[in-house]
Amino acid sequence: MKNTLLVALGALLVATPALAQEKVVNVYNWSDYIAEDTIPNFEAETGIKVNYDVFDSNELVEAKLLAGNSGYDVVVPSGFFLERQAAAGLFQPLDKSKLTNLGNMDPDVMAATAEHDPDNTYSVDYMWGTTGIGYNVGMLTEALGEDAALDSWDLLFDPETAAKLADCGISVLDAPSEIFAAALNYLGLDPNSESPEDLAKAEELVMSVRPYIRYFNSSQYIDDLANGEICLAVGYSGDVFIAQASAAEADAGVEIAYVIPEEGAVKWFDLFAIPADAPHPENAHAFIDYMLRADVAAANTNYVYYASGNEAALDMIDDEVKNDPSIYPTPEVSAKLFTLKAHTPDYDEIMTEAWQRVRAGQ
Ligand code: SPD
């Protein structure tokens, strides 16, 4: 009798996950990507406790999702990774009836993210941005001279220029798809090329400046730029602005700038999605819906300086953020931006090998 009851109870829990759900949501988001009070406000409003983990690379999220049983309810990969993750069945379709704030989204952003996720079946945009160059204005002027052009990928990819910056410190994102895409674009090749010959040319270019690169990391550069430990970082737009704001606050004479180089740069979208095996899908929807509220989306963008995918938030986004062309690029600059497509497994393999050689410098 006791056993029958236990089995029946177990079956009920499996059949009705919503009933069984604890008031918990496990979120895995990029580091430095949310306002300080967003999580406490959500918890106070909903009674749902947020376990919040951070990552600084798409590869890390993908590895966790592929391993399965990540325990995460909400993850935030970029579109060009989500594209193949969705195809591999790693997400559950969003239940749009539970996303009451979906109507706040910018239709242009929805159309752009539908290129990665047709009909936005599995995902909705959080923020978007570019991968460009952050630099210390004083240090670069001193190393390169007053008249040096500070708006070109030459700063990284021209060996003569990079050599002059080696002492003050260059950092590069540990993000092979993005760095090789920037290199291909600089060489006048298709940034989405999967040709091994093109990859070899991109590798050769990055290798030519490898001796001048101090490190590869996708988050350390924020503090290092702000403190004057490095003078140039290939980085994500908002992260460079965070460095800029903390340098200004420290008032120690460090001035940081961000540039979308004239040759063009990657534009990416980071998307909320719910893993297929998420333990708390109801709470995941509640969390995503909260993040889609106009006031919440505006507060996050005002704090981290990335463009919001939320159109209704625009009125509440600070003028200095929404009028900054490095955050919300003008149509002229936008025309130079390009998006990335998911790589095939075969290309991924040779690209990863090439990246290991670049990192090792041999
Ligand atoms: N600190 C937040 C960084 C967000 C970066 N998103 C990266 C997208 C990669 N293409």
mmCIF file of C-alpha atoms and ligand atoms in Angstrom:
data_model
loop_
_atom_site.group_PDB
_atom_site.id
_atom_site.type_symbol
_atom_site.label_atom_id
_atom_site.label_comp_id
_atom_site.label_asym_id
_atom_site.label_seq_id
_atom_site.Cartn_x
_atom_site.Cartn_y
_atom_site.Cartn_z
ATOM 1 C CA MET A 1 0.000 0.000 0.000
ATOM 2 C CA LYS A 2 2.781 2.349 1.045
ATOM 3 C CA ASN A 3 4.713 1.526 -2.123
ATOM 4 C CA THR A 4 1.673 2.070 -4.329
ATOM 5 C CA LEU A 5 1.202 5.476 -2.755
ATOM 6 C CA LEU A 6 4.820 6.428 -3.338
ATOM 7 C CA VAL A 7 4.652 5.342 -6.975
ATOM 8 C CA ALA A 8 1.423 7.316 -7.463
ATOM 9 C CA LEU A 9 2.976 10.377 -5.865
ATOM 10 C CA GLY A 10 6.088 10.054 -8.024
ATOM 11 C CA ALA A 11 3.948 9.779 -11.147
ATOM 12 C CA LEU A 12 2.042 12.911 -10.137
ATOM 13 C CA LEU A 13 5.245 14.856 -9.660
ATOM 14 C CA VAL A 14 6.543 13.804 -13.069
ATOM 15 C CA ALA A 15 3.233 14.511 -14.786
ATOM 16 C CA THR A 16 2.731 17.940 -13.251
ATOM 17 C CA PRO A 17 6.146 19.660 -13.061
ATOM 18 C CA ALA A 18 4.502 22.999 -12.287
ATOM 19 C CA LEU A 19 2.981 21.596 -9.117
ATOM 20 C CA ALA A 20 6.270 20.081 -8.112
ATOM 21 C CA GLN A 21 8.288 23.186 -8.779
ATOM 22 C CA GLU A 22 10.195 24.760 -5.931
ATOM 23 C CA LYS A 23 10.255 28.538 -5.896
ATOM 24 C CA VAL A 24 13.690 28.590 -7.500
ATOM 25 C CA VAL A 25 15.143 29.569 -10.864
ATOM 26 C CA ASN A 26 18.704 28.793 -11.948
ATOM 27 C CA VAL A 27 20.052 31.411 -14.316
ATOM 28 C CA TYR A 28 23.301 31.306 -16.303
ATOM 29 C CA ASN A 29 24.132 34.698 -17.804
ATOM 30 C CA TRP A 30 27.153 36.619 -19.054
ATOM 31 C CA SER A 31 29.218 38.315 -16.365
ATOM 32 C CA ASP A 32 28.664 42.062 -15.803
ATOM 33 C CA TYR A 33 25.362 41.943 -17.632
ATOM 34 C CA ILE A 34 22.623 42.961 -15.196
ATOM 35 C CA ALA A 35 21.788 45.869 -12.891
ATOM 36 C CA GLU A 36 22.555 45.381 -9.214
ATOM 37 C CA ASP A 37 18.955 45.407 -8.038
ATOM 38 C CA THR A 38 17.315 43.343 -10.802
ATOM 39 C CA ILE A 39 17.625 39.996 -9.045
ATOM 40 C CA PRO A 40 16.612 41.210 -5.560
ATOM 41 C CA ASN A 41 13.637 43.039 -7.085
ATOM 42 C CA PHE A 42 12.528 39.928 -8.964
ATOM 43 C CA GLU A 43 12.872 37.788 -5.845
ATOM 44 C CA ALA A 44 10.906 40.256 -3.725
ATOM 45 C CA GLU A 45 8.140 40.517 -6.290
ATOM 46 C CA THR A 46 7.734 36.838 -7.112
ATOM 47 C CA GLY A 47 9.068 34.974 -4.098
ATOM 48 C CA ILE A 48 11.214 32.963 -6.534
ATOM 49 C CA LYS A 49 14.817 32.577 -5.412
ATOM 50 C CA VAL A 50 17.370 33.149 -8.184
ATOM 51 C CA ASN A 51 20.589 31.120 -8.288
ATOM 52 C CA TYR A 52 22.668 33.248 -10.589
ATOM 53 C CA ASP A 53 25.857 31.962 -12.244
ATOM 54 C CA VAL A 54 27.964 33.793 -14.788
ATOM 55 C CA PHE A 55 30.156 32.907 -17.752
ATOM 56 C CA ASP A 56 32.250 34.910 -20.162
ATOM 57 C CA SER A 57 32.248 32.759 -23.264
ATOM 58 C CA ASN A 58 29.740 31.078 -25.532
ATOM 59 C CA GLU A 59 31.894 27.966 -25.582
ATOM 60 C CA LEU A 60 31.402 27.505 -21.837
ATOM 61 C CA VAL A 61 27.598 27.643 -22.092
ATOM 62 C CA GLU A 62 27.630 25.261 -25.010
ATOM 63 C CA ALA A 63 29.812 22.753 -23.186
ATOM 64 C CA LYS A 64 27.431 22.757 -20.195
ATOM 65 C CA LEU A 65 24.346 22.378 -22.375
ATOM 66 C CA LEU A 66 25.876 19.556 -24.388
ATOM 67 C CA ALA A 67 26.921 17.689 -21.251
ATOM 68 C CA GLY A 68 23.225 17.724 -20.194
ATOM 69 C CA ASN A 69 21.693 18.081 -16.727
ATOM 70 C CA SER A 70 23.167 21.526 -16.393
ATOM 71 C CA GLY A 71 20.450 22.337 -13.877
ATOM 72 C CA TYR A 72 19.961 25.713 -15.537
ATOM 73 C CA ASP A 73 16.507 27.087 -16.240
ATOM 74 C CA VAL A 74 17.559 30.151 -18.215
ATOM 75 C CA VAL A 75 20.701 30.564 -20.328
ATOM 76 C CA VAL A 76 21.793 33.454 -22.536
ATOM 77 C CA PRO A 77 23.905 32.310 -25.504
ATOM 78 C CA SER A 78 24.576 34.517 -28.492
ATOM 79 C CA GLY A 79 22.457 33.979 -31.590
ATOM 80 C CA PHE A 80 25.160 32.351 -33.667
ATOM 81 C CA PHE A 81 25.672 29.681 -31.007
ATOM 82 C CA LEU A 82 22.000 29.293 -30.123
ATOM 83 C CA GLU A 83 21.301 28.582 -33.782
ATOM 84 C CA ARG A 84 23.031 25.195 -33.696
ATOM 85 C CA GLN A 85 22.110 24.481 -30.074
ATOM 86 C CA ALA A 86 18.414 24.816 -30.938
ATOM 87 C CA ALA A 87 18.904 22.556 -33.947
ATOM 88 C CA ALA A 88 20.510 19.985 -31.635
ATOM 89 C CA GLY A 89 17.374 19.953 -29.462
ATOM 90 C CA LEU A 90 18.993 21.617 -26.449
ATOM 91 C CA PHE A 91 16.090 24.014 -25.772
ATOM 92 C CA GLN A 92 12.377 23.798 -25.210
ATOM 93 C CA PRO A 93 10.068 26.045 -27.223
ATOM 94 C CA LEU A 94 9.102 29.182 -25.309
ATOM 95 C CA ASP A 95 5.495 29.196 -24.146
ATOM 96 C CA LYS A 96 4.668 32.645 -25.470
ATOM 97 C CA SER A 97 1.341 32.709 -23.610
ATOM 98 C CA LYS A 98 3.453 33.041 -20.466
ATOM 99 C CA LEU A 99 5.493 35.948 -21.825
ATOM 100 C CA THR A 100 3.054 38.787 -21.307
ATOM 101 C CA ASN A 101 5.737 41.380 -22.079
ATOM 102 C CA LEU A 102 6.787 39.908 -25.413
ATOM 103 C CA GLY A 103 4.947 42.745 -27.163
ATOM 104 C CA ASN A 104 7.556 45.143 -25.762
ATOM 105 C CA MET A 105 10.194 43.742 -28.090
ATOM 106 C CA ASP A 106 11.626 45.742 -30.961
ATOM 107 C CA PRO A 107 10.262 44.199 -34.198
ATOM 108 C CA ASP A 108 13.565 44.843 -35.982
ATOM 109 C CA VAL A 109 15.452 42.966 -33.283
ATOM 110 C CA MET A 110 12.892 40.146 -33.408
ATOM 111 C CA ALA A 111 13.373 39.947 -37.180
ATOM 112 C CA ALA A 112 17.163 39.905 -36.796
ATOM 113 C CA THR A 113 17.129 37.205 -34.114
ATOM 114 C CA ALA A 114 14.688 35.138 -36.189
ATOM 115 C CA GLU A 115 17.626 34.690 -38.578
ATOM 116 C CA HIS A 116 19.190 32.557 -35.843
ATOM 117 C CA ASP A 117 15.960 31.119 -34.448
ATOM 118 C CA PRO A 118 13.115 31.014 -37.006
ATOM 119 C CA ASP A 119 9.879 32.478 -35.576
ATOM 120 C CA ASN A 120 11.781 33.122 -32.344
ATOM 121 C CA THR A 121 10.592 29.706 -31.260
ATOM 122 C CA TYR A 122 13.181 29.073 -28.594
ATOM 123 C CA SER A 123 14.532 32.457 -27.680
ATOM 124 C CA VAL A 124 14.024 36.136 -27.139
ATOM 125 C CA ASP A 125 16.666 38.843 -27.159
ATOM 126 C CA TYR A 126 18.103 40.273 -23.958
ATOM 127 C CA MET A 127 20.630 42.752 -25.295
ATOM 128 C CA TRP A 128 22.792 43.227 -28.342
ATOM 129 C CA GLY A 129 26.093 44.854 -29.045
ATOM 130 C CA THR A 130 29.294 44.834 -31.039
ATOM 131 C CA THR A 131 32.786 43.415 -30.718
ATOM 132 C CA GLY A 132 35.262 46.222 -31.254
ATOM 133 C CA ILE A 133 38.254 47.906 -29.653
ATOM 134 C CA GLY A 134 38.546 49.558 -26.267
ATOM 135 C CA TYR A 135 41.594 51.672 -25.628
ATOM 136 C CA ASN A 136 43.306 54.006 -23.225
ATOM 137 C CA VAL A 137 43.346 57.353 -25.033
ATOM 138 C CA GLY A 138 46.446 58.733 -23.296
ATOM 139 C CA MET A 139 48.535 55.580 -23.640
ATOM 140 C CA LEU A 140 47.679 55.087 -27.294
ATOM 141 C CA THR A 141 48.424 58.681 -28.146
ATOM 142 C CA GLU A 142 51.752 58.419 -26.367
ATOM 143 C CA ALA A 143 52.703 55.147 -28.065
ATOM 144 C CA LEU A 144 51.475 55.987 -31.564
ATOM 145 C CA GLY A 145 51.606 59.789 -31.741
ATOM 146 C CA GLU A 146 48.970 62.510 -31.776
ATOM 147 C CA ASP A 147 47.960 61.946 -35.378
ATOM 148 C CA ALA A 148 47.563 58.180 -35.305
ATOM 149 C CA ALA A 149 44.252 56.834 -36.565
ATOM 150 C CA LEU A 150 42.474 55.179 -33.669
ATOM 151 C CA ASP A 151 39.543 53.796 -35.611
ATOM 152 C CA SER A 152 41.008 50.867 -37.491
ATOM 153 C CA TRP A 153 41.690 47.181 -36.881
ATOM 154 C CA ASP A 154 45.269 48.171 -37.808
ATOM 155 C CA LEU A 155 45.611 48.826 -34.079
ATOM 156 C CA LEU A 156 45.599 45.070 -33.599
ATOM 157 C CA PHE A 157 46.310 43.490 -36.961
ATOM 158 C CA ASP A 158 49.105 45.703 -38.285
ATOM 159 C CA PRO A 159 52.291 44.219 -36.765
ATOM 160 C CA GLU A 160 54.140 47.537 -36.757
ATOM 161 C CA THR A 161 51.339 49.229 -34.841
ATOM 162 C CA ALA A 162 50.722 46.328 -32.471
ATOM 163 C CA ALA A 163 54.448 46.154 -31.682
ATOM 164 C CA LYS A 164 54.294 49.729 -30.417
ATOM 165 C CA LEU A 165 51.464 48.754 -28.049
ATOM 166 C CA ALA A 166 53.011 45.562 -26.713
ATOM 167 C CA ASP A 167 54.576 47.275 -23.713
ATOM 168 C CA CYS A 168 51.442 49.056 -22.584
ATOM 169 C CA GLY A 169 49.461 45.836 -23.087
ATOM 170 C CA ILE A 170 47.079 44.324 -25.616
ATOM 171 C CA SER A 171 44.355 41.876 -24.620
ATOM 172 C CA VAL A 172 42.162 39.862 -26.969
ATOM 173 C CA LEU A 173 38.887 38.056 -26.310
ATOM 174 C CA ASP A 174 39.187 34.315 -25.893
ATOM 175 C CA ALA A 175 36.525 33.937 -28.567
ATOM 176 C CA PRO A 176 37.832 32.156 -31.666
ATOM 177 C CA SER A 177 34.779 32.665 -33.901
ATOM 178 C CA GLU A 178 34.780 36.368 -33.289
ATOM 179 C CA ILE A 179 38.494 37.005 -33.573
ATOM 180 C CA PHE A 180 38.872 34.933 -36.733
ATOM 181 C CA ALA A 181 35.782 36.680 -38.158
ATOM 182 C CA ALA A 182 37.375 40.078 -37.456
ATOM 183 C CA ALA A 183 40.600 38.887 -39.092
ATOM 184 C CA LEU A 184 38.795 37.559 -42.176
ATOM 185 C CA ASN A 185 36.877 40.813 -42.511
ATOM 186 C CA TYR A 186 40.115 42.807 -42.170
ATOM 187 C CA LEU A 187 41.611 40.723 -44.980
ATOM 188 C CA GLY A 188 38.619 41.519 -47.180
ATOM 189 C CA LEU A 189 37.322 37.932 -46.902
ATOM 190 C CA ASP A 190 33.864 36.751 -45.873
ATOM 191 C CA PRO A 191 33.774 36.748 -42.052
ATOM 192 C CA ASN A 192 31.476 33.732 -42.261
ATOM 193 C CA SER A 193 33.775 31.823 -44.598
ATOM 194 C CA GLU A 194 34.332 28.198 -43.672
ATOM 195 C CA SER A 195 37.081 27.670 -46.217
ATOM 196 C CA PRO A 196 40.198 26.115 -44.640
ATOM 197 C CA GLU A 197 42.339 28.311 -46.930
ATOM 198 C CA ASP A 198 40.675 31.470 -45.593
ATOM 199 C CA LEU A 199 41.070 30.232 -42.048
ATOM 200 C CA ALA A 200 44.778 29.671 -42.693
ATOM 201 C CA LYS A 201 45.093 33.287 -43.846
ATOM 202 C CA ALA A 202 43.253 34.547 -40.764
ATOM 203 C CA GLU A 203 45.460 32.413 -38.527
ATOM 204 C CA GLU A 204 48.562 33.748 -40.223
ATOM 205 C CA LEU A 205 47.362 37.307 -39.629
ATOM 206 C CA VAL A 206 46.659 36.754 -35.939
ATOM 207 C CA MET A 207 49.995 34.901 -35.566
ATOM 208 C CA SER A 208 51.797 37.884 -37.072
ATOM 209 C CA VAL A 209 50.737 40.005 -34.076
ATOM 210 C CA ARG A 210 50.721 37.194 -31.509
ATOM 211 C CA PRO A 211 54.060 38.261 -29.944
ATOM 212 C CA TYR A 212 52.465 41.594 -29.023
ATOM 213 C CA ILE A 213 49.347 40.183 -27.329
ATOM 214 C CA ARG A 214 49.667 39.987 -23.560
ATOM 215 C CA TYR A 215 46.712 37.687 -22.909
ATOM 216 C CA PHE A 216 43.491 36.135 -24.185
ATOM 217 C CA ASN A 217 40.563 36.546 -21.823
ATOM 218 C CA SER A 218 36.968 37.682 -22.201
ATOM 219 C CA SER A 219 36.341 39.572 -18.968
ATOM 220 C CA GLN A 220 39.603 40.492 -17.243
ATOM 221 C CA TYR A 221 40.105 43.404 -19.616
ATOM 222 C CA ILE A 222 37.323 45.414 -17.964
ATOM 223 C CA ASP A 223 39.311 46.018 -14.791
ATOM 224 C CA ASP A 224 42.663 46.084 -16.567
ATOM 225 C CA LEU A 225 41.558 48.810 -18.966
ATOM 226 C CA ALA A 226 40.011 50.831 -16.145
ATOM 227 C CA ASN A 227 43.189 50.590 -14.056
ATOM 228 C CA GLY A 228 45.608 51.362 -16.877
ATOM 229 C CA GLU A 229 47.082 47.816 -16.746
ATOM 230 C CA ILE A 230 46.540 47.422 -20.476
ATOM 231 C CA CYS A 231 46.119 50.007 -23.206
ATOM 232 C CA LEU A 232 44.091 48.112 -25.818
ATOM 233 C CA ALA A 233 41.455 45.406 -25.588
ATOM 234 C CA VAL A 234 39.448 43.696 -28.267
ATOM 235 C CA GLY A 235 36.218 43.557 -26.317
ATOM 236 C CA TYR A 236 32.460 43.780 -26.105
ATOM 237 C CA SER A 237 31.001 47.272 -26.429
ATOM 238 C CA GLY A 238 29.224 47.544 -23.070
ATOM 239 C CA ASP A 239 32.125 45.999 -21.167
ATOM 240 C CA VAL A 240 34.421 48.696 -22.475
ATOM 241 C CA PHE A 241 31.886 51.314 -21.390
ATOM 242 C CA ILE A 242 31.829 49.745 -17.930
ATOM 243 C CA ALA A 243 35.635 50.147 -17.866
ATOM 244 C CA GLN A 244 35.224 53.721 -19.078
ATOM 245 C CA ALA A 245 32.727 54.530 -16.315
ATOM 246 C CA SER A 246 34.865 52.999 -13.566
ATOM 247 C CA ALA A 247 37.960 54.833 -14.831
ATOM 248 C CA ALA A 248 36.006 58.104 -14.797
ATOM 249 C CA GLU A 249 34.755 57.373 -11.299
ATOM 250 C CA ALA A 250 38.264 56.579 -10.040
ATOM 251 C CA ASP A 251 39.315 59.973 -11.385
ATOM 252 C CA ALA A 252 42.945 58.867 -11.775
ATOM 253 C CA GLY A 253 43.491 60.331 -15.216
ATOM 254 C CA VAL A 254 42.581 57.193 -17.205
ATOM 255 C CA GLU A 255 40.383 57.910 -20.217
ATOM 256 C CA ILE A 256 38.891 54.908 -22.024
ATOM 257 C CA ALA A 257 37.254 54.967 -25.446
ATOM 258 C CA TYR A 258 35.443 52.353 -27.527
ATOM 259 C CA VAL A 259 35.534 52.234 -31.290
ATOM 260 C CA ILE A 260 33.722 50.212 -33.906
ATOM 261 C CA PRO A 261 36.595 50.083 -36.412
ATOM 262 C CA GLU A 262 35.977 51.572 -39.811
ATOM 263 C CA GLU A 263 36.472 48.185 -41.515
ATOM 264 C CA GLY A 264 33.437 46.877 -39.635
ATOM 265 C CA ALA A 265 32.748 44.625 -36.672
ATOM 266 C CA VAL A 266 30.618 41.758 -35.431
ATOM 267 C CA LYS A 267 27.120 42.633 -34.239
ATOM 268 C CA TRP A 268 25.641 39.985 -31.970
ATOM 269 C CA PHE A 269 22.457 39.263 -30.040
ATOM 270 C CA ASP A 270 22.384 37.521 -26.663
ATOM 271 C CA LEU A 271 19.198 35.512 -26.288
ATOM 272 C CA PHE A 272 17.240 34.117 -23.353
ATOM 273 C CA ALA A 273 16.459 30.435 -23.802
ATOM 274 C CA ILE A 274 15.227 27.570 -21.617
ATOM 275 C CA PRO A 275 17.187 24.292 -21.729
ATOM 276 C CA ALA A 276 15.137 21.241 -22.738
ATOM 277 C CA ASP A 277 15.860 19.646 -19.368
ATOM 278 C CA ALA A 278 15.323 22.791 -17.252
ATOM 279 C CA PRO A 279 14.061 21.749 -13.809
ATOM 280 C CA HIS A 280 11.872 24.852 -13.334
ATOM 281 C CA PRO A 281 10.424 25.872 -16.711
ATOM 282 C CA GLU A 282 7.502 27.804 -15.158
ATOM 283 C CA ASN A 283 9.884 29.946 -13.146
ATOM 284 C CA ALA A 284 12.132 30.343 -16.173
ATOM 285 C CA HIS A 285 9.222 31.881 -18.068
ATOM 286 C CA ALA A 286 8.453 34.136 -15.086
ATOM 287 C CA PHE A 287 12.086 35.282 -14.997
ATOM 288 C CA ILE A 288 12.283 35.961 -18.730
ATOM 289 C CA ASP A 289 8.947 37.789 -18.662
ATOM 290 C CA TYR A 290 10.216 39.977 -15.829
ATOM 291 C CA MET A 291 13.350 40.796 -17.813
ATOM 292 C CA LEU A 292 11.135 41.812 -20.748
ATOM 293 C CA ARG A 293 9.319 44.423 -18.662
ATOM 294 C CA ALA A 294 10.125 47.839 -20.108
ATOM 295 C CA ASP A 295 11.305 49.391 -16.824
ATOM 296 C CA VAL A 296 13.461 46.372 -15.989
ATOM 297 C CA ALA A 297 15.012 46.221 -19.464
ATOM 298 C CA ALA A 298 15.747 49.970 -19.336
ATOM 299 C CA ALA A 299 17.356 49.715 -15.892
ATOM 300 C CA ASN A 300 19.607 46.890 -17.116
ATOM 301 C CA THR A 301 20.684 48.768 -20.229
ATOM 302 C CA ASN A 302 21.322 51.944 -18.236
ATOM 303 C CA TYR A 303 23.568 49.921 -15.955
ATOM 304 C CA VAL A 304 25.575 47.849 -18.433
ATOM 305 C CA TYR A 305 25.538 50.062 -21.552
ATOM 306 C CA TYR A 306 24.391 47.432 -24.049
ATOM 307 C CA ALA A 307 21.553 48.143 -26.466
ATOM 308 C CA SER A 308 18.242 46.641 -25.411
ATOM 309 C CA GLY A 309 16.110 44.449 -27.651
ATOM 310 C CA ASN A 310 13.136 46.046 -25.923
ATOM 311 C CA GLU A 311 11.465 48.858 -27.823
ATOM 312 C CA ALA A 312 9.124 49.875 -24.990
ATOM 313 C CA ALA A 313 12.191 50.426 -22.786
ATOM 314 C CA LEU A 314 13.594 53.131 -25.040
ATOM 315 C CA ASP A 315 11.751 56.015 -23.343
ATOM 316 C CA MET A 316 13.334 55.037 -20.037
ATOM 317 C CA ILE A 317 16.861 54.563 -21.362
ATOM 318 C CA ASP A 318 19.191 57.423 -20.436
ATOM 319 C CA ASP A 319 19.804 59.911 -23.260
ATOM 320 C CA GLU A 320 23.564 59.482 -22.978
ATOM 321 C CA VAL A 321 23.113 55.760 -23.636
ATOM 322 C CA LYS A 322 20.496 55.802 -26.361
ATOM 323 C CA ASN A 323 22.148 58.701 -28.186
ATOM 324 C CA ASP A 324 25.603 57.138 -28.090
ATOM 325 C CA PRO A 325 26.329 55.856 -31.620
ATOM 326 C CA SER A 326 28.740 53.251 -30.257
ATOM 327 C CA ILE A 327 25.835 51.684 -28.351
ATOM 328 C CA TYR A 328 23.010 52.390 -30.775
ATOM 329 C CA PRO A 329 24.969 52.724 -34.051
ATOM 330 C CA THR A 330 23.851 55.142 -36.739
ATOM 331 C CA PRO A 331 22.578 53.622 -40.004
ATOM 332 C CA GLU A 332 25.946 54.475 -41.572
ATOM 333 C CA VAL A 333 27.904 52.532 -38.956
ATOM 334 C CA SER A 334 25.292 49.761 -38.893
ATOM 335 C CA ALA A 335 25.939 49.183 -42.566
ATOM 336 C CA LYS A 336 29.485 48.075 -41.689
ATOM 337 C CA LEU A 337 28.403 45.598 -39.028
ATOM 338 C CA PHE A 338 27.993 41.936 -39.807
ATOM 339 C CA THR A 339 26.436 39.022 -37.979
ATOM 340 C CA LEU A 340 27.851 35.534 -37.656
ATOM 341 C CA LYS A 341 26.253 32.239 -38.569
ATOM 342 C CA ALA A 342 26.675 29.037 -36.580
ATOM 343 C CA HIS A 343 29.720 27.048 -37.605
ATOM 344 C CA THR A 344 29.476 23.459 -38.777
ATOM 345 C CA PRO A 345 31.123 20.848 -36.527
ATOM 346 C CA ASP A 346 33.847 20.190 -39.134
ATOM 347 C CA TYR A 347 34.808 23.826 -39.359
ATOM 348 C CA ASP A 348 34.564 24.223 -35.616
ATOM 349 C CA GLU A 349 37.151 21.506 -35.213
ATOM 350 C CA ILE A 350 39.754 23.096 -37.465
ATOM 351 C CA MET A 351 38.999 26.544 -36.070
ATOM 352 C CA THR A 352 39.503 25.311 -32.504
ATOM 353 C CA GLU A 353 42.830 23.753 -33.482
ATOM 354 C CA ALA A 354 43.902 26.985 -35.140
ATOM 355 C CA TRP A 355 42.906 28.905 -32.020
ATOM 356 C CA GLN A 356 44.931 26.602 -29.782
ATOM 357 C CA ARG A 357 47.988 27.298 -31.936
ATOM 358 C CA VAL A 358 47.298 31.049 -31.754
ATOM 359 C CA ARG A 359 46.894 30.971 -27.983
ATOM 360 C CA ALA A 360 50.080 28.957 -27.595
ATOM 361 C CA GLY A 361 51.874 31.209 -30.083
ATOM 362 C CA GLN A 362 53.168 28.319 -32.180
HETATM 363 N N1 SPD B 1 29.570 41.387 -20.025
HETATM 364 C C1 SPD B 1 28.580 41.053 -20.962
HETATM 365 C C2 SPD B 1 29.164 40.575 -22.225
HETATM 366 C C3 SPD B 1 28.128 40.208 -23.188
HETATM 367 C C4 SPD B 1 28.795 39.750 -24.358
HETATM 368 N N2 SPD B 1 28.002 39.076 -25.215
HETATM 369 C C5 SPD B 1 28.865 38.504 -26.139
HETATM 370 C C6 SPD B 1 28.375 38.143 -27.377
HETATM 371 C C7 SPD B 1 29.417 37.422 -28.129
HETATM 372 N N3 SPD B 1 29.298 37.556 -29.438
#
